[in-house]
Short mmCIF file of C-alpha atoms in Angstrom, two decimals:
data_model
loop_
_atom_site.label_atom_id
_atom_site.label_comp_id
_atom_site.label_asym_id
_atom_site.label_seq_id
_atom_site.Cartn_x
_atom_site.Cartn_y
_atom_site.Cartn_z
CA UNK A 1 -28.88 -2.87 -17.84
CA UNK A 2 -30.10 -5.22 -15.12
CA UNK A 3 -32.77 -4.38 -12.54
CA UNK A 4 -30.17 -5.17 -9.87
CA UNK A 5 -27.80 -2.53 -11.23
CA UNK A 6 -30.55 0.05 -11.55
CA UNK A 7 -31.80 -0.48 -8.00
CA UNK A 8 -28.25 -0.40 -6.66
CA UNK A 9 -27.62 2.93 -8.34
CA UNK A 10 -30.88 4.29 -6.96
CA UNK A 11 -29.83 3.29 -3.46
CA UNK A 12 -26.52 5.13 -3.87
CA UNK A 13 -28.42 8.39 -4.33
CA UNK A 14 -30.55 8.12 -1.19
CA UNK A 15 -29.76 10.45 1.74
CA UNK A 16 -29.91 7.59 4.23
CA UNK A 17 -27.18 5.63 2.40
CA UNK A 18 -25.04 8.74 2.00
CA UNK A 19 -25.36 9.30 5.74
CA UNK A 20 -24.37 5.69 6.47
CA UNK A 21 -21.29 5.92 4.22
CA UNK A 22 -20.27 9.23 5.79
CA UNK A 23 -20.58 7.83 9.34
CA UNK A 24 -18.69 4.66 8.43
CA UNK A 25 -15.90 6.69 6.85
CA UNK A 26 -15.50 8.94 9.90
CA UNK A 27 -15.53 6.00 12.31
CA UNK A 28 -13.33 3.45 10.49
CA UNK A 29 -10.91 5.27 8.21
CA UNK A 30 -8.78 7.07 10.86
CA UNK A 31 -7.93 3.78 12.59
CA UNK A 32 -7.12 2.05 9.31
CA UNK A 33 -4.89 4.93 8.23
CA UNK A 34 -3.05 4.82 11.57
CA UNK A 35 -2.45 1.08 11.19
CA UNK A 36 -0.98 1.46 7.73
CA UNK A 37 1.06 4.53 8.70
CA UNK A 38 2.85 2.45 11.32
CA UNK A 39 3.10 -0.59 9.02
CA UNK A 40 4.65 1.37 6.18
CA UNK A 41 6.99 3.11 8.62
CA UNK A 42 8.18 -0.19 10.09
CA UNK A 43 8.79 -1.82 6.72
CA UNK A 44 10.70 1.13 5.21
CA UNK A 45 12.58 2.70 8.16
CA UNK A 46 15.35 0.25 7.33
CA UNK A 47 16.46 2.77 4.70
CA UNK A 48 17.59 5.11 7.49
CA UNK A 49 19.82 2.45 9.02
CA UNK A 50 21.66 1.16 5.93
CA UNK A 51 24.91 3.06 6.46
CA UNK A 52 24.90 2.63 10.26
CA UNK A 53 24.27 -1.13 10.06
CA UNK A 54 27.20 -1.41 7.68
CA UNK A 55 29.52 0.42 10.07
CA UNK A 56 28.26 -0.99 13.38
CA UNK A 57 27.33 -4.55 12.42
CA UNK A 58 29.25 -5.19 9.21
CA UNK A 59 26.17 -5.66 7.05
CA UNK A 60 27.21 -5.44 3.40
CA UNK A 61 25.25 -3.74 0.61
CA UNK A 62 24.32 -7.15 -0.79
CA UNK A 63 23.09 -8.45 2.58
CA UNK A 64 21.13 -5.24 3.13
CA UNK A 65 19.45 -5.58 -0.27
CA UNK A 66 18.60 -9.23 0.49
CA UNK A 67 17.23 -8.29 3.92
CA UNK A 68 15.24 -5.37 2.51
CA UNK A 69 13.70 -7.64 -0.09
CA UNK A 70 13.24 -10.89 1.84
CA UNK A 71 10.51 -9.19 3.85
CA UNK A 72 8.29 -9.80 0.83
CA UNK A 73 9.05 -13.51 0.69
CA UNK A 74 7.62 -14.04 4.18
CA UNK A 75 4.84 -11.64 3.29
CA UNK A 76 3.95 -13.56 0.11
CA UNK A 77 4.03 -17.02 1.73
CA UNK A 78 1.60 -16.13 4.51
CA UNK A 79 -0.64 -13.63 2.73
CA UNK A 80 -3.44 -15.93 1.55
CA UNK A 81 -3.56 -18.01 4.80
CA UNK A 82 -3.76 -14.76 6.76
CA UNK A 83 -6.63 -13.52 4.60
CA UNK A 84 -8.55 -16.75 5.06
CA UNK A 85 -8.03 -16.56 8.83
CA UNK A 86 -9.35 -13.00 8.77
CA UNK A 87 -12.61 -14.28 7.28
CA UNK A 88 -12.79 -16.78 10.17
CA UNK A 89 -11.87 -14.56 13.13
CA UNK A 90 -13.08 -11.20 11.80
CA UNK A 91 -11.16 -8.08 10.83
CA UNK A 92 -11.27 -6.61 14.33
CA UNK A 93 -9.34 -9.45 15.99
CA UNK A 94 -7.09 -10.35 13.09
CA UNK A 95 -5.89 -6.87 12.10
CA UNK A 96 -5.13 -6.13 15.77
CA UNK A 97 -3.15 -9.39 16.05
CA UNK A 98 -1.16 -8.54 12.92
CA UNK A 99 -0.18 -5.08 14.22
CA UNK A 100 0.86 -6.30 17.67
CA UNK A 101 3.06 -9.14 16.40
CA UNK A 102 4.78 -7.14 13.68
CA UNK A 103 5.43 -4.34 16.18
CA UNK A 104 7.23 -6.77 18.49
CA UNK A 105 9.37 -8.09 15.61
CA UNK A 106 10.13 -4.56 14.42
CA UNK A 107 11.30 -3.53 17.89
CA UNK A 108 13.66 -6.53 17.92
CA UNK A 109 15.69 -4.93 15.11
CA UNK A 110 17.28 -2.85 17.87
CA UNK A 111 19.15 -6.02 18.86
CA UNK A 112 20.48 -7.03 15.42
CA UNK A 113 23.97 -8.57 15.73
CA UNK A 114 24.94 -9.14 12.11
CA UNK A 115 23.80 -10.13 8.64
CA UNK A 116 22.10 -13.38 9.69
CA UNK A 117 19.92 -11.87 12.42
CA UNK A 118 19.08 -8.89 10.18
CA UNK A 119 17.87 -11.12 7.33
CA UNK A 120 15.92 -13.44 9.68
CA UNK A 121 14.13 -10.51 11.32
CA UNK A 122 13.23 -8.98 7.96
CA UNK A 123 11.71 -12.31 6.92
CA UNK A 124 9.76 -12.56 10.20
CA UNK A 125 8.54 -8.98 9.78
CA UNK A 126 7.01 -10.02 6.47
CA UNK A 127 5.44 -13.12 8.04
CA UNK A 128 3.83 -11.18 10.89
CA UNK A 129 2.61 -8.28 8.72
CA UNK A 130 1.17 -10.60 6.04
CA UNK A 131 -2.52 -10.01 5.57
CA UNK A 132 -2.73 -6.42 6.82
CA UNK A 133 -3.04 -4.65 3.49
CA UNK A 134 -5.28 -7.17 1.67
CA UNK A 135 -7.27 -7.61 4.88
CA UNK A 136 -8.03 -3.89 4.89
CA UNK A 137 -8.88 -3.99 1.16
CA UNK A 138 -11.39 -6.81 1.88
CA UNK A 139 -12.69 -4.93 4.91
CA UNK A 140 -13.34 -1.77 2.87
CA UNK A 141 -14.94 -3.80 0.07
CA UNK A 142 -17.39 -5.16 2.65
CA UNK A 143 -18.24 -1.71 3.98
CA UNK A 144 -18.28 0.65 0.98
CA UNK A 145 -20.06 0.40 -2.41
CA UNK A 146 -18.02 0.29 -5.61
CA UNK A 147 -18.95 3.85 -6.57
CA UNK A 148 -17.13 5.36 -3.56
CA UNK A 149 -14.59 2.59 -2.98
CA UNK A 150 -11.66 4.21 -4.82
CA UNK A 151 -12.14 7.30 -2.65
CA UNK A 152 -11.93 5.10 0.47
CA UNK A 153 -8.92 3.26 -0.92
CA UNK A 154 -7.33 6.66 -1.58
CA UNK A 155 -7.95 7.77 2.02
CA UNK A 156 -6.37 4.52 3.21
CA UNK A 157 -3.43 5.05 0.83
CA UNK A 158 -2.83 8.45 2.44
CA UNK A 159 -1.11 6.43 5.15
CA UNK A 160 1.88 5.98 2.83
CA UNK A 161 2.64 9.68 2.32
CA UNK A 162 1.71 10.48 5.94
CA UNK A 163 4.06 7.73 7.09
CA UNK A 164 6.94 8.99 5.00
CA UNK A 165 6.21 12.67 5.53
CA UNK A 166 6.12 12.30 9.30
CA UNK A 167 8.15 9.13 9.56
CA UNK A 168 11.20 10.35 7.66
CA UNK A 169 11.81 13.30 10.03
CA UNK A 170 10.80 11.09 13.00
CA UNK A 171 13.29 8.39 12.05
CA UNK A 172 16.03 10.96 11.48
CA UNK A 173 15.20 12.67 14.79
CA UNK A 174 15.21 9.39 16.73
CA UNK A 175 18.59 8.53 15.23
CA UNK A 176 19.98 11.92 16.26
CA UNK A 177 18.55 11.60 19.78
CA UNK A 178 19.72 8.00 20.15
CA UNK A 179 23.25 8.94 19.14
CA UNK A 180 23.39 11.13 22.25
CA UNK A 181 22.44 8.29 24.61
CA UNK A 182 25.44 6.41 26.07
CA UNK A 183 25.52 2.69 25.36
CA UNK A 184 23.08 2.64 22.42
CA UNK A 185 23.12 3.67 18.78
CA UNK A 186 20.62 5.98 17.16
CA UNK A 187 19.29 3.32 14.79
CA UNK A 188 18.54 1.04 17.76
CA UNK A 189 16.36 3.71 19.38
CA UNK A 190 14.57 4.29 16.06
CA UNK A 191 13.68 0.61 15.59
CA UNK A 192 12.52 0.07 19.16
CA UNK A 193 10.34 3.18 19.47
CA UNK A 194 8.70 2.75 16.07
CA UNK A 195 8.06 -0.95 16.74
CA UNK A 196 6.28 -0.13 19.99
CA UNK A 197 4.06 2.33 18.11
CA UNK A 198 2.68 -0.62 16.12
CA UNK A 199 1.88 -2.53 19.32
CA UNK A 200 -0.10 0.43 20.65
CA UNK A 201 -1.91 0.82 17.32
CA UNK A 202 -2.83 -2.87 17.34
CA UNK A 203 -4.42 -2.65 20.78
CA UNK A 204 -6.37 0.45 19.71
CA UNK A 205 -7.59 -1.29 16.53
CA UNK A 206 -9.28 -4.01 18.58
CA UNK A 207 -11.50 -1.40 20.24
CA UNK A 208 -12.16 0.87 17.24
CA UNK A 209 -12.81 -1.49 14.31
CA UNK A 210 -16.22 -3.09 13.62
CA UNK A 211 -16.37 -6.33 11.61
CA UNK A 212 -19.41 -5.49 9.46
CA UNK A 213 -22.25 -2.98 9.05
CA UNK A 214 -24.50 -5.47 10.83
CA UNK A 215 -22.51 -4.95 14.06
CA UNK A 216 -22.27 -1.15 13.77
CA UNK A 217 -23.92 0.57 16.73
CA UNK A 218 -23.04 3.99 15.27
CA UNK A 219 -25.58 3.43 12.45
CA UNK A 220 -29.31 3.73 13.02
CA UNK A 221 -31.69 1.03 11.76
CA UNK A 222 -32.44 2.72 8.41
CA UNK A 223 -28.77 3.49 7.71
CA UNK A 224 -27.74 -0.05 8.55
CA UNK A 225 -30.43 -1.52 6.28
CA UNK A 226 -29.52 0.79 3.38
CA UNK A 227 -25.83 -0.10 3.59
CA UNK A 228 -26.49 -3.84 3.98
CA UNK A 229 -28.91 -3.78 1.04
CA UNK A 230 -26.53 -2.10 -1.39
CA UNK A 231 -23.61 -4.34 -0.40
CA UNK A 232 -25.80 -7.44 -0.78
CA UNK A 233 -26.88 -6.34 -4.26
CA UNK A 234 -23.27 -5.78 -5.31
CA UNK A 235 -22.26 -9.17 -3.92
CA UNK A 236 -25.01 -10.79 -5.99
CA UNK A 237 -23.56 -9.19 -9.13
CA UNK A 238 -20.06 -10.43 -8.24
CA UNK A 239 -21.31 -13.96 -7.61
CA UNK A 240 -23.02 -14.00 -11.01
CA UNK A 241 -19.92 -13.03 -12.96
CA UNK A 242 -16.88 -13.71 -10.76
CA UNK A 243 -15.13 -16.85 -9.48
CA UNK A 244 -16.51 -18.67 -6.44
CA UNK A 245 -14.21 -20.19 -3.86
CA UNK A 246 -10.44 -20.24 -3.27
CA UNK A 247 -9.18 -22.39 -6.15
CA UNK A 248 -11.32 -20.79 -8.89
CA UNK A 249 -10.10 -17.37 -7.76
CA UNK A 250 -6.46 -18.48 -7.89
CA UNK A 251 -6.98 -19.86 -11.41
CA UNK A 252 -8.83 -16.79 -12.67
CA UNK A 253 -7.09 -15.01 -15.55
CA UNK A 254 -8.11 -11.53 -14.44
CA UNK A 255 -6.62 -12.15 -10.99
CA UNK A 256 -3.25 -12.98 -12.58
CA UNK A 257 -3.55 -10.03 -14.95
CA UNK A 258 -3.89 -7.58 -12.07
CA UNK A 259 -1.12 -9.40 -10.19
CA UNK A 260 1.30 -8.43 -12.98
CA UNK A 261 0.08 -4.83 -12.93
CA UNK A 262 0.53 -4.66 -9.16
CA UNK A 263 4.00 -6.23 -9.40
CA UNK A 264 5.10 -3.48 -11.80
CA UNK A 265 3.67 -0.85 -9.44
CA UNK A 266 5.51 -2.26 -6.43
CA UNK A 267 8.82 -2.29 -8.32
CA UNK A 268 8.45 1.48 -8.63
CA UNK A 269 7.12 2.05 -5.10
CA UNK A 270 9.81 0.16 -3.20
CA UNK A 271 12.60 0.95 -5.63
CA UNK A 272 12.06 4.58 -4.70
CA UNK A 273 11.01 4.16 -1.05
CA UNK A 274 13.81 1.91 0.23
CA UNK A 275 16.53 4.17 -1.14
CA UNK A 276 14.89 7.58 -0.87
CA UNK A 277 16.93 8.75 2.16
CA UNK A 278 20.18 7.62 0.52
CA UNK A 279 19.21 9.14 -2.84
CA UNK A 280 18.33 12.49 -1.22
CA UNK A 281 21.58 12.39 0.77
CA UNK A 282 23.53 11.70 -2.41
CA UNK A 283 21.76 14.45 -4.34
CA UNK A 284 22.34 17.03 -1.60
CA UNK A 285 25.72 15.82 -0.35
CA UNK A 286 24.54 15.51 3.27
CA UNK A 287 24.64 12.73 5.85
CA UNK A 288 21.41 10.84 6.60
CA UNK A 289 19.76 12.48 9.61
CA UNK A 290 17.09 15.04 10.43
CA UNK A 291 17.91 17.39 7.54
CA UNK A 292 17.76 14.59 4.96
CA UNK A 293 14.64 13.26 6.66
CA UNK A 294 12.90 16.62 6.21
CA UNK A 295 13.86 16.79 2.54
CA UNK A 296 12.78 13.17 2.01
CA UNK A 297 9.36 14.15 3.37
CA UNK A 298 8.73 16.66 0.55
CA UNK A 299 7.57 14.11 -2.09
CA UNK A 300 5.15 12.52 0.37
CA UNK A 301 3.64 15.87 1.33
CA UNK A 302 2.61 16.53 -2.27
CA UNK A 303 1.62 12.88 -2.67
CA UNK A 304 -1.13 13.34 -0.06
CA UNK A 305 -3.00 15.80 -2.25
CA UNK A 306 -2.45 13.90 -5.50
CA UNK A 307 -3.64 10.60 -4.02
CA UNK A 308 -6.77 12.02 -2.41
CA UNK A 309 -8.03 14.23 -5.23
CA UNK A 310 -7.32 11.74 -8.02
CA UNK A 311 -8.92 8.96 -5.98
CA UNK A 312 -12.00 11.10 -5.40
CA UNK A 313 -12.28 11.96 -9.09
CA UNK A 314 -11.79 8.38 -10.38
CA UNK A 315 -15.41 7.31 -9.90
CA UNK A 316 -16.17 5.93 -13.36
CA UNK A 317 -14.69 3.09 -15.42
CA UNK A 318 -13.28 5.41 -18.08
CA UNK A 319 -11.71 7.78 -15.57
CA UNK A 320 -10.06 4.93 -13.70
CA UNK A 321 -8.60 3.48 -16.88
CA UNK A 322 -7.36 6.82 -18.29
CA UNK A 323 -5.94 8.07 -15.01
CA UNK A 324 -4.29 4.70 -14.28
CA UNK A 325 -2.67 4.51 -17.72
CA UNK A 326 -1.19 7.99 -17.66
CA UNK A 327 -0.09 7.76 -14.03
CA UNK A 328 1.96 4.66 -14.87
CA UNK A 329 3.57 6.52 -17.78
CA UNK A 330 4.30 9.47 -15.49
CA UNK A 331 5.84 7.14 -12.89
CA UNK A 332 8.28 5.65 -15.38
CA UNK A 333 9.25 8.99 -16.91
CA UNK A 334 9.80 10.64 -13.53
CA UNK A 335 11.95 7.76 -12.24
CA UNK A 336 14.07 8.18 -15.40
CA UNK A 337 14.20 11.91 -14.71
CA UNK A 338 15.42 11.43 -11.14
CA UNK A 339 18.22 9.15 -12.37
CA UNK A 340 19.22 11.67 -15.04
CA UNK A 341 19.28 14.48 -12.48
CA UNK A 342 21.47 12.39 -10.18
CA UNK A 343 23.95 11.65 -12.97
CA UNK A 344 24.16 15.34 -13.86
CA UNK A 345 24.37 16.54 -10.23
CA UNK A 346 21.13 18.53 -10.29
CA UNK A 347 19.74 18.05 -6.75
CA UNK A 348 16.76 20.42 -7.00
CA UNK A 349 15.58 18.89 -10.26
CA UNK A 350 16.13 15.42 -8.81
CA UNK A 351 13.83 16.20 -5.88
CA UNK A 352 11.18 17.50 -8.30
CA UNK A 353 11.27 14.29 -10.36
CA UNK A 354 11.14 12.11 -7.25
CA UNK A 355 8.16 14.14 -5.99
CA UNK A 356 6.28 13.67 -9.27
CA UNK A 357 7.07 9.94 -9.27
CA UNK A 358 5.73 9.57 -5.73
CA UNK A 359 2.56 11.53 -6.60
CA UNK A 360 2.02 9.27 -9.60
CA UNK A 361 2.51 5.85 -8.05
CA UNK A 362 0.61 6.74 -4.88
CA UNK A 363 -2.42 7.71 -6.97
CA UNK A 364 -2.32 4.47 -8.97
CA UNK A 365 -2.79 2.14 -6.00
CA UNK A 366 -6.44 2.97 -5.16
CA UNK A 367 -7.36 2.80 -8.85
CA UNK A 368 -5.64 -0.56 -9.34
CA UNK A 369 -7.47 -2.13 -6.37
CA UNK A 370 -10.88 -1.02 -7.65
CA UNK A 371 -10.70 -3.64 -10.41
CA UNK A 372 -10.37 -6.93 -8.43
CA UNK A 373 -12.77 -5.77 -5.72
CA UNK A 374 -15.40 -5.24 -8.43
CA UNK A 375 -15.59 -8.95 -9.32
CA UNK A 376 -14.33 -10.83 -6.21
CA UNK A 377 -16.36 -11.61 -3.10
CA UNK A 378 -16.33 -14.04 -0.15
CA UNK A 379 -13.52 -16.60 0.01
CA UNK A 380 -12.74 -15.83 -3.64
CA UNK A 381 -11.90 -12.28 -2.54
CA UNK A 382 -9.73 -13.57 0.32
CA UNK A 383 -7.75 -15.78 -2.07
CA UNK A 384 -7.72 -13.50 -5.11
CA UNK A 385 -6.86 -10.28 -3.29
CA UNK A 386 -4.28 -12.17 -1.21
CA UNK A 387 -2.69 -13.59 -4.36
CA UNK A 388 -2.53 -10.22 -6.12
CA UNK A 389 -1.02 -8.51 -3.10
CA UNK A 390 1.41 -11.27 -2.14
CA UNK A 391 2.86 -11.95 -5.59
CA UNK A 392 2.59 -8.31 -6.59
CA UNK A 393 4.53 -7.31 -3.51
CA UNK A 394 7.39 -9.53 -4.65
CA UNK A 395 8.22 -6.41 -6.62
CA UNK A 396 9.46 -5.14 -3.27
CA UNK A 397 11.83 -8.13 -3.14
CA UNK A 398 13.01 -7.67 -6.72
CA UNK A 399 13.41 -3.86 -6.64
CA UNK A 400 16.39 -3.48 -4.26
CA UNK A 401 18.17 -6.52 -5.73
CA UNK A 402 17.58 -5.27 -9.29
CA UNK A 403 18.81 -1.81 -8.41
CA UNK A 404 21.94 -3.08 -6.64
CA UNK A 405 22.75 -5.64 -9.35
CA UNK A 406 22.42 -3.16 -12.23
CA UNK A 407 24.65 -0.68 -10.40
CA UNK A 408 27.29 -3.37 -9.85
CA UNK A 409 27.15 -4.58 -13.46
CA UNK A 410 27.32 -1.02 -14.79
CA UNK A 411 29.99 -0.13 -12.21
CA UNK A 412 27.98 3.02 -11.54
CA UNK A 413 29.08 4.79 -8.37
CA UNK A 414 26.23 7.31 -8.63
CA UNK A 415 23.58 4.57 -8.54
CA UNK A 416 21.72 6.12 -11.49
CA UNK A 417 21.87 2.99 -13.66
CA UNK A 418 19.89 1.04 -11.07
CA UNK A 419 17.28 3.80 -10.88
CA UNK A 420 16.86 3.73 -14.67
CA UNK A 421 16.21 -0.02 -14.48
CA UNK A 422 13.37 0.53 -11.99
CA UNK A 423 11.61 2.92 -14.36
CA UNK A 424 11.06 0.38 -17.16
CA UNK A 425 8.23 -1.80 -15.81
CA UNK A 426 5.71 1.01 -15.18
CA UNK A 427 5.44 1.37 -18.97
CA UNK A 428 4.39 -2.29 -19.29
CA UNK A 429 1.76 -1.68 -16.60
CA UNK A 430 0.52 1.39 -18.50
CA UNK A 431 -0.20 -0.75 -21.57
CA UNK A 432 -1.94 -3.40 -19.45
CA UNK A 433 -4.06 -0.80 -17.69
CA UNK A 434 -5.18 0.64 -21.02
CA UNK A 435 -6.12 -2.84 -22.29
CA UNK A 436 -8.61 -3.20 -19.41
CA UNK A 437 -11.04 -1.39 -21.75
CA UNK A 438 -11.67 -4.89 -23.15
CA UNK A 439 -12.76 -6.17 -19.72
CA UNK A 440 -16.47 -6.18 -18.99
CA UNK A 441 -18.47 -7.13 -15.91
CA UNK A 442 -21.80 -6.08 -14.50
CA UNK A 443 -20.23 -4.30 -11.53
CA UNK A 444 -18.73 -1.74 -13.93
CA UNK A 445 -22.24 -0.52 -14.70
CA UNK A 446 -22.44 0.86 -11.14
CA UNK A 447 -19.73 3.38 -12.03
CA UNK A 448 -21.51 4.85 -15.04
CA UNK A 449 -23.40 8.09 -14.62
#
């Protein structure tokens, strides 16, 4: 074991570094969670408007699936450029810009006139939001050592269940309220209000985020030095073993390996998320509204606890690999189970399977991101993390189209065939996660006890 690794581990045990990490977590994580809560809400609230857009604006199921998925095309095209611009302007300015612009676009969905405007706005939403998620991943990798990084990723990931737990009832409530207002539709009120929330969050982010530990006034001199020292030592390890620069990162085999894993994960995430309100409505026989919104919040409530506690526990290489492998298996099995329950008209069991699937795939995300952040730094991190997230998120483009196409081919009115199709790829990811036992880099030594 290298002297660098040993001294890094020693630093992790010092009270001054623990104090610095604790202060940084309390100061930065709430704002980051709020940003992603609003982002996830604005990219998935479209599921609450599917039926209404079909009735009011004549948007077909095929056009809706294309619009739901094309978000990720714009997202993928502008992800890496956005990450590189973040390294130039700093996280504070760039993350605030992202939130404000996507909030404006999201609010414009209130004025959709038909299929063309719906699809264009979904594409623009992806363009304006591009860079948020990988930008935050880079930001956290610059602030928190590898040993505690999965825990921080898990806290950040809590935004997804919080968004859906609070956002599902909020979206349903806004639709119900909007339906009572003369001259507007409920879905228009939902889009406008939730879009404006992103604008407010973006303005707040500019004042609350700090670009680096060097600029942190909330740390004293000793805390700042301890945090800067441990991050510098980890960066030295990454530079010794990882790619340097944009092009080497984009050609790196490990980067592409984790891109495939993340693609499989996103197939599951968005295959469930986009259609969760409709699936719950179908299982329970109710119309999409507040009641369905409350039931759709149940899986995300339990997902909060699963994501946090598994992320906190996954602080060694072996734990991350074992947990990641079995969580992918659980995701696939539970998606299959939800489809089976839907076919057999077992609503309670269907909700249980959906809840377990959500708990599983939410907990995978922080673990999956611990791998690339352990060997990527600098512009290589901007390019590599951007590539993994952008191409991996194309799973969000493929998922609704795959689900719709399989249902049409199978002529399945229940939609269960499409759900079964979404559950296949997590098993491939489980095998790939297990095979990471053959990967070795010096940064992994920091996770050993």
